[in-house]
PDB file of C-alpha atoms in Angstrom:
ATOM      1  CA  ALA E   1       0.340  12.688  16.015  1.00  0.00           C
ATOM      2  CA  GLN E   2       1.220  13.474  19.632  1.00  0.00           C
ATOM      3  CA  ASP E   3       4.427  11.429  19.328  1.00  0.00           C
ATOM      4  CA  ILE E   4       5.767  13.401  16.348  1.00  0.00           C
ATOM      5  CA  PRO E   5       7.282  16.324  18.358  1.00  0.00           C
ATOM      6  CA  LEU E   6       8.898  13.830  20.751  1.00  0.00           C
ATOM      7  CA  TYR E   7      10.318  11.831  17.858  1.00  0.00           C
ATOM      8  CA  GLU E   8      11.637  14.970  16.148  1.00  0.00           C
ATOM      9  CA  GLY E   9      13.298  16.004  19.410  1.00  0.00           C
ATOM     10  CA  ILE E  10      15.080  12.639  19.670  1.00  0.00           C
ATOM     11  CA  ILE E  11      16.275  12.913  16.059  1.00  0.00           C
ATOM     12  CA  ALA E  12      17.529  16.465  16.690  1.00  0.00           C
ATOM     13  CA  ASP E  13      19.529  15.248  19.722  1.00  0.00           C
ATOM     14  CA  LEU E  14      21.089  12.383  17.773  1.00  0.00           C
ATOM     15  CA  PHE E  15      21.874  14.451  14.675  1.00  0.00           C
ATOM     16  CA  PRO E  16      22.323  18.062  15.861  1.00  0.00           C
ATOM     17  CA  LYS E  17      23.816  19.265  12.567  1.00  0.00           C
ATOM     18  CA  LYS E  18      20.905  18.016  10.507  1.00  0.00           C
ATOM     19  CA  ASN E  19      17.538  19.701  10.123  1.00  0.00           C
ATOM     20  CA  PRO E  20      14.885  16.939  10.148  1.00  0.00           C
ATOM     21  CA  LYS E  21      12.373  19.292   8.569  1.00  0.00           C
ATOM     22  CA  GLU E  22      14.458  19.815   5.418  1.00  0.00           C
ATOM     23  CA  ASP E  23      12.479  18.760   2.382  1.00  0.00           C
ATOM     24  CA  SER E  24      14.554  16.066   0.692  1.00  0.00           C
ATOM     25  CA  ASN E  25      11.601  14.612  -1.210  1.00  0.00           C
ATOM     26  CA  GLY E  26      10.752  17.532  -3.457  1.00  0.00           C
ATOM     27  CA  LEU E  27      10.982  15.506  -6.664  1.00  0.00           C
ATOM     28  CA  ILE E  28       8.779  12.734  -5.309  1.00  0.00           C
ATOM     29  CA  LYS E  29       6.203  15.238  -4.067  1.00  0.00           C
ATOM     30  CA  LYS E  30       6.041  16.875  -7.482  1.00  0.00           C
ATOM     31  CA  ALA E  31       5.737  13.500  -9.214  1.00  0.00           C
ATOM     32  CA  LEU E  32       2.957  12.474  -6.819  1.00  0.00           C
ATOM     33  CA  CYS E  33       1.087  15.706  -7.539  1.00  0.00           C
ATOM     34  CA  ASP E  34       1.455  14.993 -11.272  1.00  0.00           C
ATOM     35  CA  SER E  35       0.135  11.444 -10.814  1.00  0.00           C
ATOM     36  CA  PHE E  36      -2.807  12.778  -8.781  1.00  0.00           C
ATOM     37  CA  ALA E  37      -3.589  15.253 -11.551  1.00  0.00           C
ATOM     38  CA  LEU E  38      -3.559  12.473 -14.162  1.00  0.00           C
ATOM     39  CA  ASP E  39      -6.051  10.465 -12.093  1.00  0.00           C
ATOM     40  CA  LYS E  40      -8.092  13.570 -11.127  1.00  0.00           C
ATOM     41  CA  LEU E  41      -7.330  13.136  -7.438  1.00  0.00           C
ATOM     42  CA  GLN E  42      -6.768  15.782  -4.772  1.00  0.00           C
ATOM     43  CA  PRO E  43      -3.129  16.473  -3.759  1.00  0.00           C
ATOM     44  CA  LYS E  44      -3.703  16.689  -0.013  1.00  0.00           C
ATOM     45  CA  GLU E  45      -0.474  17.304   1.885  1.00  0.00           C
ATOM     46  CA  ALA E  46      -1.164  14.661   4.553  1.00  0.00           C
ATOM     47  CA  TYR E  47      -1.877  12.007   1.915  1.00  0.00           C
ATOM     48  CA  ILE E  48       1.258  12.894  -0.061  1.00  0.00           C
ATOM     49  CA  ASN E  49       3.268  12.452   3.146  1.00  0.00           C
ATOM     50  CA  LYS E  50       1.760   8.988   3.602  1.00  0.00           C
ATOM     51  CA  CYS E  51       2.795   8.028   0.063  1.00  0.00           C
ATOM     52  CA  ILE E  52       6.329   9.214   0.807  1.00  0.00           C
ATOM     53  CA  GLN E  53       6.341   7.187   4.024  1.00  0.00           C
ATOM     54  CA  ILE E  54       5.429   4.101   1.995  1.00  0.00           C
ATOM     55  CA  PHE E  55       8.236   4.853  -0.464  1.00  0.00           C
ATOM     56  CA  GLU E  56      10.791   5.283   2.328  1.00  0.00           C
ATOM     57  CA  THR E  57       9.624   2.148   4.160  1.00  0.00           C
ATOM     58  CA  THR E  58       9.774  -0.034   1.034  1.00  0.00           C
ATOM     59  CA  SER E  59      13.307   1.258   0.437  1.00  0.00           C
ATOM     60  CA  ILE E  60      14.580  -0.270   3.692  1.00  0.00           C
ATOM     61  CA  ARG E  61      12.182  -3.204   4.293  1.00  0.00           C
ATOM     62  CA  HIS E  62      11.124  -6.002   1.967  1.00  0.00           C
ATOM     63  CA  GLY E  63       7.986  -6.572   4.036  1.00  0.00           C
ATOM     64  CA  VAL E  64       5.571  -3.667   4.583  1.00  0.00           C
ATOM     65  CA  ILE E  65       2.126  -3.573   6.196  1.00  0.00           C
ATOM     66  CA  LEU E  66      -0.338  -0.792   5.342  1.00  0.00           C
ATOM     67  CA  ILE E  67      -2.890  -0.463   8.133  1.00  0.00           C
ATOM     68  CA  GLY E  68      -6.070   1.540   7.738  1.00  0.00           C
ATOM     69  CA  GLU E  69      -9.835   1.459   7.564  1.00  0.00           C
ATOM     70  CA  PRO E  70     -11.672   1.185   4.250  1.00  0.00           C
ATOM     71  CA  LEU E  71     -11.517   4.435   2.250  1.00  0.00           C
ATOM     72  CA  SER E  72      -8.287   5.456   3.965  1.00  0.00           C
ATOM     73  CA  GLY E  73      -6.497   5.301   0.603  1.00  0.00           C
ATOM     74  CA  LYS E  74      -4.277   2.224   0.985  1.00  0.00           C
ATOM     75  CA  THR E  75      -4.730   0.842  -2.519  1.00  0.00           C
ATOM     76  CA  GLN E  76      -4.725   4.227  -4.228  1.00  0.00           C
ATOM     77  CA  SER E  77      -1.532   5.261  -2.430  1.00  0.00           C
ATOM     78  CA  LEU E  78       0.275   2.295  -4.011  1.00  0.00           C
ATOM     79  CA  ARG E  79      -1.152   3.103  -7.452  1.00  0.00           C
ATOM     80  CA  SER E  80      -0.179   6.760  -7.193  1.00  0.00           C
ATOM     81  CA  LEU E  81       3.308   5.927  -5.914  1.00  0.00           C
ATOM     82  CA  LYS E  82       3.818   3.433  -8.738  1.00  0.00           C
ATOM     83  CA  LYS E  83       2.837   6.044 -11.317  1.00  0.00           C
ATOM     84  CA  ALA E  84       4.960   8.759  -9.658  1.00  0.00           C
ATOM     85  CA  LEU E  85       8.081   6.574  -9.623  1.00  0.00           C
ATOM     86  CA  SER E  86       7.520   5.679 -13.276  1.00  0.00           C
ATOM     87  CA  LEU E  87       7.446   9.405 -14.075  1.00  0.00           C
ATOM     88  CA  LEU E  88      10.640   9.972 -12.075  1.00  0.00           C
ATOM     89  CA  LYS E  89      12.405   7.110 -13.845  1.00  0.00           C
ATOM     90  CA  GLU E  90      12.125   9.080 -17.060  1.00  0.00           C
ATOM     91  CA  VAL E  91      13.979  11.930 -15.325  1.00  0.00           C
ATOM     92  CA  ASP E  92      16.595   9.909 -13.407  1.00  0.00           C
ATOM     93  CA  GLY E  93      16.723   6.235 -14.316  1.00  0.00           C
ATOM     94  CA  GLN E  94      19.653   5.592 -11.963  1.00  0.00           C
ATOM     95  CA  LYS E  95      17.979   6.720  -8.749  1.00  0.00           C
ATOM     96  CA  TYR E  96      14.324   5.895  -9.374  1.00  0.00           C
ATOM     97  CA  TYR E  97      12.623   2.825 -10.768  1.00  0.00           C
ATOM     98  CA  SER E  98       9.373   1.533 -12.182  1.00  0.00           C
ATOM     99  CA  MET E  99       7.432  -1.303 -10.590  1.00  0.00           C
ATOM    100  CA  ILE E 100       5.718  -4.522 -11.554  1.00  0.00           C
ATOM    101  CA  VAL E 101       2.765  -5.104  -9.216  1.00  0.00           C
ATOM    102  CA  LYS E 102       0.705  -8.245  -8.661  1.00  0.00           C
ATOM    103  CA  THR E 103      -2.251  -8.256  -6.250  1.00  0.00           C
ATOM    104  CA  LEU E 104      -4.247 -11.058  -4.664  1.00  0.00           C
ATOM    105  CA  ASN E 105      -6.730 -11.513  -1.834  1.00  0.00           C
ATOM    106  CA  PRO E 106      -5.411 -14.321   0.405  1.00  0.00           C
ATOM    107  CA  LYS E 107      -8.807 -14.836   2.072  1.00  0.00           C
ATOM    108  CA  ALA E 108     -10.535 -15.464  -1.252  1.00  0.00           C
ATOM    109  CA  MET E 109      -9.118 -18.985  -1.471  1.00  0.00           C
ATOM    110  CA  GLU E 110      -8.163 -21.936   0.701  1.00  0.00           C
ATOM    111  CA  PHE E 111      -4.690 -22.520   2.101  1.00  0.00           C
ATOM    112  CA  LYS E 112      -3.913 -25.303  -0.366  1.00  0.00           C
ATOM    113  CA  GLN E 113      -4.867 -23.018  -3.247  1.00  0.00           C
ATOM    114  CA  LEU E 114      -2.552 -20.321  -1.895  1.00  0.00           C
ATOM    115  CA  TYR E 115       0.608 -22.381  -1.379  1.00  0.00           C
ATOM    116  CA  GLY E 116      -0.115 -25.646  -3.180  1.00  0.00           C
ATOM    117  CA  SER E 117      -1.151 -29.172  -2.239  1.00  0.00           C
ATOM    118  CA  PHE E 118      -0.039 -32.771  -2.731  1.00  0.00           C
ATOM    119  CA  ASN E 119      -2.417 -35.350  -4.136  1.00  0.00           C
ATOM    120  CA  SER E 120      -1.462 -38.574  -2.314  1.00  0.00           C
ATOM    121  CA  ASP E 121      -3.426 -40.759  -4.741  1.00  0.00           C
ATOM    122  CA  ALA E 122      -1.975 -39.397  -7.971  1.00  0.00           C
ATOM    123  CA  LYS E 123       1.391 -38.501  -6.370  1.00  0.00           C
ATOM    124  CA  ILE E 124       1.175 -35.061  -7.932  1.00  0.00           C
ATOM    125  CA  TRP E 125       2.079 -31.705  -6.406  1.00  0.00           C
ATOM    126  CA  THR E 126      -0.174 -28.838  -7.507  1.00  0.00           C
ATOM    127  CA  GLU E 127       1.435 -25.406  -7.311  1.00  0.00           C
ATOM    128  CA  GLY E 128      -0.422 -22.671  -5.435  1.00  0.00           C
ATOM    129  CA  VAL E 129      -1.177 -19.093  -6.475  1.00  0.00           C
ATOM    130  CA  ILE E 130       1.601 -17.481  -4.398  1.00  0.00           C
ATOM    131  CA  PRO E 131       4.447 -19.700  -5.748  1.00  0.00           C
ATOM    132  CA  ILE E 132       3.152 -19.242  -9.298  1.00  0.00           C
ATOM    133  CA  LEU E 133       3.107 -15.451  -8.965  1.00  0.00           C
ATOM    134  CA  ILE E 134       6.571 -15.389  -7.390  1.00  0.00           C
ATOM    135  CA  ARG E 135       8.033 -17.649 -10.089  1.00  0.00           C
ATOM    136  CA  ASP E 136       6.422 -15.591 -12.870  1.00  0.00           C
ATOM    137  CA  LEU E 137       7.793 -12.338 -11.462  1.00  0.00           C
ATOM    138  CA  THR E 138      11.226 -13.864 -10.842  1.00  0.00           C
ATOM    139  CA  GLU E 139      11.453 -14.871 -14.499  1.00  0.00           C
ATOM    140  CA  ILE E 140      11.059 -11.218 -15.539  1.00  0.00           C
ATOM    141  CA  ASN E 141      14.723 -10.312 -15.845  1.00  0.00           C
ATOM    142  CA  THR E 142      14.557  -6.524 -15.467  1.00  0.00           C
ATOM    143  CA  PRO E 143      15.865  -4.112 -12.808  1.00  0.00           C
ATOM    144  CA  ASP E 144      12.280  -3.024 -12.054  1.00  0.00           C
ATOM    145  CA  LYS E 145      11.026  -3.386  -8.495  1.00  0.00           C
ATOM    146  CA  LYS E 146       8.565  -6.228  -7.966  1.00  0.00           C
ATOM    147  CA  TRP E 147       5.675  -5.753  -5.553  1.00  0.00           C
ATOM    148  CA  LEU E 148       3.429  -8.609  -4.441  1.00  0.00           C
ATOM    149  CA  VAL E 149       0.409  -7.077  -2.700  1.00  0.00           C
ATOM    150  CA  PHE E 150      -1.800  -9.111  -0.347  1.00  0.00           C
ATOM    151  CA  ASP E 151      -5.065  -7.191  -0.128  1.00  0.00           C
ATOM    152  CA  GLY E 152      -6.988  -8.899   2.634  1.00  0.00           C
ATOM    153  CA  PRO E 153      -7.087  -9.728   6.351  1.00  0.00           C
ATOM    154  CA  VAL E 154      -3.969 -11.073   8.040  1.00  0.00           C
ATOM    155  CA  ASP E 155      -4.257 -14.201  10.185  1.00  0.00           C
ATOM    156  CA  VAL E 156      -2.152 -17.116  11.369  1.00  0.00           C
ATOM    157  CA  ALA E 157      -3.707 -19.579   8.903  1.00  0.00           C
ATOM    158  CA  TRP E 158      -1.853 -18.300   5.854  1.00  0.00           C
ATOM    159  CA  MET E 159       0.699 -15.795   7.213  1.00  0.00           C
ATOM    160  CA  GLU E 160       2.766 -18.298   9.204  1.00  0.00           C
ATOM    161  CA  SER E 161       4.227 -19.701   5.988  1.00  0.00           C
ATOM    162  CA  MET E 162       5.541 -16.206   5.139  1.00  0.00           C
ATOM    163  CA  ASN E 163       7.954 -16.116   8.100  1.00  0.00           C
ATOM    164  CA  SER E 164      10.944 -17.301   6.088  1.00  0.00           C
ATOM    165  CA  VAL E 165      10.068 -14.878   3.275  1.00  0.00           C
ATOM    166  CA  LEU E 166       9.986 -11.833   5.522  1.00  0.00           C
ATOM    167  CA  ASP E 167      13.155 -12.549   7.497  1.00  0.00           C
ATOM    168  CA  ASP E 168      16.714 -12.215   6.183  1.00  0.00           C
ATOM    169  CA  ASN E 169      16.566 -15.613   4.450  1.00  0.00           C
ATOM    170  CA  LYS E 170      14.028 -14.335   1.904  1.00  0.00           C
ATOM    171  CA  LYS E 171      12.952 -17.853   0.979  1.00  0.00           C
ATOM    172  CA  LEU E 172       9.503 -19.340   0.421  1.00  0.00           C
ATOM    173  CA  CYS E 173       9.580 -22.941   1.670  1.00  0.00           C
ATOM    174  CA  LEU E 174       6.833 -25.172   0.273  1.00  0.00           C
ATOM    175  CA  ASN E 175       5.500 -28.507   1.544  1.00  0.00           C
ATOM    176  CA  SER E 176       6.771 -30.128  -1.658  1.00  0.00           C
ATOM    177  CA  GLY E 177      10.332 -29.510  -0.459  1.00  0.00           C
ATOM    178  CA  SER E 178      11.093 -26.832  -3.043  1.00  0.00           C
ATOM    179  CA  VAL E 179      12.440 -23.453  -1.984  1.00  0.00           C
ATOM    180  CA  ILE E 180      11.952 -20.217  -3.911  1.00  0.00           C
ATOM    181  CA  LYS E 181      14.566 -17.526  -3.320  1.00  0.00           C
ATOM    182  CA  ILE E 182      13.298 -13.936  -3.221  1.00  0.00           C
ATOM    183  CA  THR E 183      15.680 -11.424  -4.803  1.00  0.00           C
ATOM    184  CA  SER E 184      16.660  -8.045  -3.351  1.00  0.00           C
ATOM    185  CA  ASN E 185      14.338  -6.026  -5.615  1.00  0.00           C
ATOM    186  CA  TRP E 186      11.236  -7.661  -4.120  1.00  0.00           C
ATOM    187  CA  THR E 187       8.733  -6.170  -1.671  1.00  0.00           C
ATOM    188  CA  MET E 188       5.821  -7.947  -0.001  1.00  0.00           C
ATOM    189  CA  LEU E 189       3.008  -5.539   0.892  1.00  0.00           C
ATOM    190  CA  PHE E 190      -0.014  -6.305   3.037  1.00  0.00           C
ATOM    191  CA  GLU E 191      -3.121  -4.104   2.996  1.00  0.00           C
ATOM    192  CA  VAL E 192      -5.044  -4.738   6.215  1.00  0.00           C
ATOM    193  CA  GLU E 193      -7.675  -3.054   8.343  1.00  0.00           C
ATOM    194  CA  CYS E 194      -6.202  -4.269  11.647  1.00  0.00           C
ATOM    195  CA  LEU E 195      -3.625  -6.651  13.114  1.00  0.00           C
ATOM    196  CA  ARG E 196      -5.982  -8.334  15.569  1.00  0.00           C
ATOM    197  CA  HIS E 197      -5.152 -11.835  14.293  1.00  0.00           C
ATOM    198  CA  ALA E 198      -1.542 -11.249  13.268  1.00  0.00           C
ATOM    199  CA  ILE E 199       1.275 -13.081  14.998  1.00  0.00           C
ATOM    200  CA  PRO E 200       4.163 -11.152  16.615  1.00  0.00           C
ATOM    201  CA  ALA E 201       6.743 -12.918  14.431  1.00  0.00           C
ATOM    202  CA  ILE E 202       5.216 -11.350  11.321  1.00  0.00           C
ATOM    203  CA  VAL E 203       4.662  -7.899  12.837  1.00  0.00           C
ATOM    204  CA  SER E 204       8.278  -7.664  14.009  1.00  0.00           C
ATOM    205  CA  ARG E 205       9.598  -8.483  10.535  1.00  0.00           C
ATOM    206  CA  CYS E 206       7.670  -5.776   8.672  1.00  0.00           C
ATOM    207  CA  GLY E 207       7.732  -2.041   8.384  1.00  0.00           C
ATOM    208  CA  MET E 208       4.366  -0.363   8.960  1.00  0.00           C
ATOM    209  CA  VAL E 209       2.518   2.658   7.648  1.00  0.00           C
ATOM    210  CA  PHE E 210      -0.754   3.679   9.287  1.00  0.00           C
ATOM    211  CA  LEU E 211      -3.322   5.484   7.119  1.00  0.00           C
ATOM    212  CA  GLU E 212      -6.238   7.244   8.776  1.00  0.00           C
ATOM    213  CA  SER E 213      -9.551   7.682   6.993  1.00  0.00           C
ATOM    214  CA  ASN E 214      -9.760  11.315   8.098  1.00  0.00           C
ATOM    215  CA  THR E 215      -6.507  12.017   6.219  1.00  0.00           C
ATOM    216  CA  LEU E 216      -8.591  12.189   3.055  1.00  0.00           C
ATOM    217  CA  GLY E 217     -12.050  12.973   4.385  1.00  0.00           C
ATOM    218  CA  CYS E 218     -15.176  13.140   2.258  1.00  0.00           C
ATOM    219  CA  ASP E 219     -14.120  16.476   0.708  1.00  0.00           C
ATOM    220  CA  ALA E 220     -11.460  14.812  -1.426  1.00  0.00           C
ATOM    221  CA  LEU E 221     -13.935  12.188  -2.672  1.00  0.00           C
ATOM    222  CA  VAL E 222     -16.510  14.819  -3.623  1.00  0.00           C
ATOM    223  CA  LEU E 223     -13.959  17.031  -5.381  1.00  0.00           C
ATOM    224  CA  SER E 224     -12.507  14.090  -7.317  1.00  0.00           C
ATOM    225  CA  TYR E 225     -16.004  13.046  -8.362  1.00  0.00           C
ATOM    226  CA  CYS E 226     -16.778  16.569  -9.572  1.00  0.00           C
ATOM    227  CA  ASP E 227     -13.491  16.676 -11.506  1.00  0.00           C
ATOM    228  CA  SER E 228     -14.510  13.475 -13.316  1.00  0.00           C
ATOM    229  CA  LEU E 229     -17.886  14.817 -14.467  1.00  0.00           C
ATOM    230  CA  PRO E 230     -18.325  15.089 -18.261  1.00  0.00           C
ATOM    231  CA  ALA E 231     -17.209  18.273 -19.989  1.00  0.00           C
ATOM    232  CA  ILE E 232     -20.750  18.897 -21.215  1.00  0.00           C
ATOM    233  CA  LEU E 233     -21.562  20.297 -17.772  1.00  0.00           C
ATOM    234  CA  THR E 234     -20.668  23.936 -17.270  1.00  0.00           C
ATOM    235  CA  PRO E 235     -18.378  24.934 -14.370  1.00  0.00           C
ATOM    236  CA  LYS E 236     -21.351  26.617 -12.718  1.00  0.00           C
ATOM    237  CA  ARG E 237     -23.396  23.393 -12.742  1.00  0.00           C
ATOM    238  CA  ILE E 238     -20.430  21.369 -11.466  1.00  0.00           C
ATOM    239  CA  LYS E 239     -20.025  23.868  -8.625  1.00  0.00           C
ATOM    240  CA  THR E 240     -23.726  23.498  -7.797  1.00  0.00           C
ATOM    241  CA  ILE E 241     -23.401  19.700  -7.701  1.00  0.00           C
ATOM    242  CA  GLU E 242     -20.344  20.020  -5.445  1.00  0.00           C
ATOM    243  CA  GLU E 243     -22.159  22.332  -3.006  1.00  0.00           C
ATOM    244  CA  HIS E 244     -25.203  20.052  -2.828  1.00  0.00           C
ATOM    245  CA  LEU E 245     -23.047  16.973  -2.189  1.00  0.00           C
ATOM    246  CA  MET E 246     -21.073  18.746   0.512  1.00  0.00           C
ATOM    247  CA  SER E 247     -24.256  19.914   2.223  1.00  0.00           C
ATOM    248  CA  VAL E 248     -25.707  16.395   2.271  1.00  0.00           C
ATOM    249  CA  ILE E 249     -22.768  14.016   2.766  1.00  0.00           C
ATOM    250  CA  LYS E 250     -21.129  15.563   5.841  1.00  0.00           C
ATOM    251  CA  PRO E 251     -24.321  15.760   7.978  1.00  0.00           C
ATOM    252  CA  THR E 252     -25.245  12.233   6.885  1.00  0.00           C
ATOM    253  CA  ILE E 253     -21.875  10.805   7.930  1.00  0.00           C
ATOM    254  CA  LEU E 254     -22.025  12.589  11.292  1.00  0.00           C
ATOM    255  CA  PHE E 255     -25.556  11.296  11.888  1.00  0.00           C
ATOM    256  CA  VAL E 256     -24.533   7.722  11.060  1.00  0.00           C
ATOM    257  CA  ILE E 257     -21.498   7.900  13.366  1.00  0.00           C
ATOM    258  CA  LYS E 258     -23.480   9.311  16.298  1.00  0.00           C
ATOM    259  CA  HIS E 259     -26.815   7.544  16.080  1.00  0.00           C
ATOM    260  CA  CYS E 260     -26.445   4.334  14.057  1.00  0.00           C
ATOM    261  CA  LYS E 261     -25.213   0.972  15.263  1.00  0.00           C
ATOM    262  CA  PHE E 262     -23.018  -1.314  13.177  1.00  0.00           C
TER     263      PHE E 262
END
């Protein structure tokens, strides 16, 4: 946050006739607010800005890393952005687009299950999950954007094989000798908590968006929970539940942060 004024000053020097604070994302903001309302979420300004940052980053990079602690809203930001862009496509199908999203956890399986393996006895190559997903999405002949989301820790063991996908070649090279070409409407997204085990080659090839857990806070979670309560409860009772939760959750979180060890 301390770098923002410095960055805005640099932009103002480079483009003196442009106002960097002009709101050029009004339609997206409105669509995001509509998608939040459909899902009974809270339209917090800071979180909306993060969703817009993801949209802008995916527009110029085909590899994007979302960094943030659990409950910072990484997964939900992608869901809300997907829904918002689908709403905007109905308004302007030339400028905006809908998305086809596939998600997997790369740490939930072994390397050979991810990319494939060769059985030397049977002389058979078994395709992995990533090539299968990419081939399936490639066969969908529509102008929709295709997002392949890796929701799990990043490390050298499985990320090194993504180097050729994330650079300008946009090719997945398999041990079988086959090469899968990634088209221009593809984006690879990685949801991670940290980049402690990432290699510089991967980090330099991707755009990054950092989401902080305090961007949402516990208030948004409590309010969204209260909005999802059944209609049989009167507004007065829902307000009482909200006040009780607020009075308990915040002191509990502060106590855990200050006095508990993890």
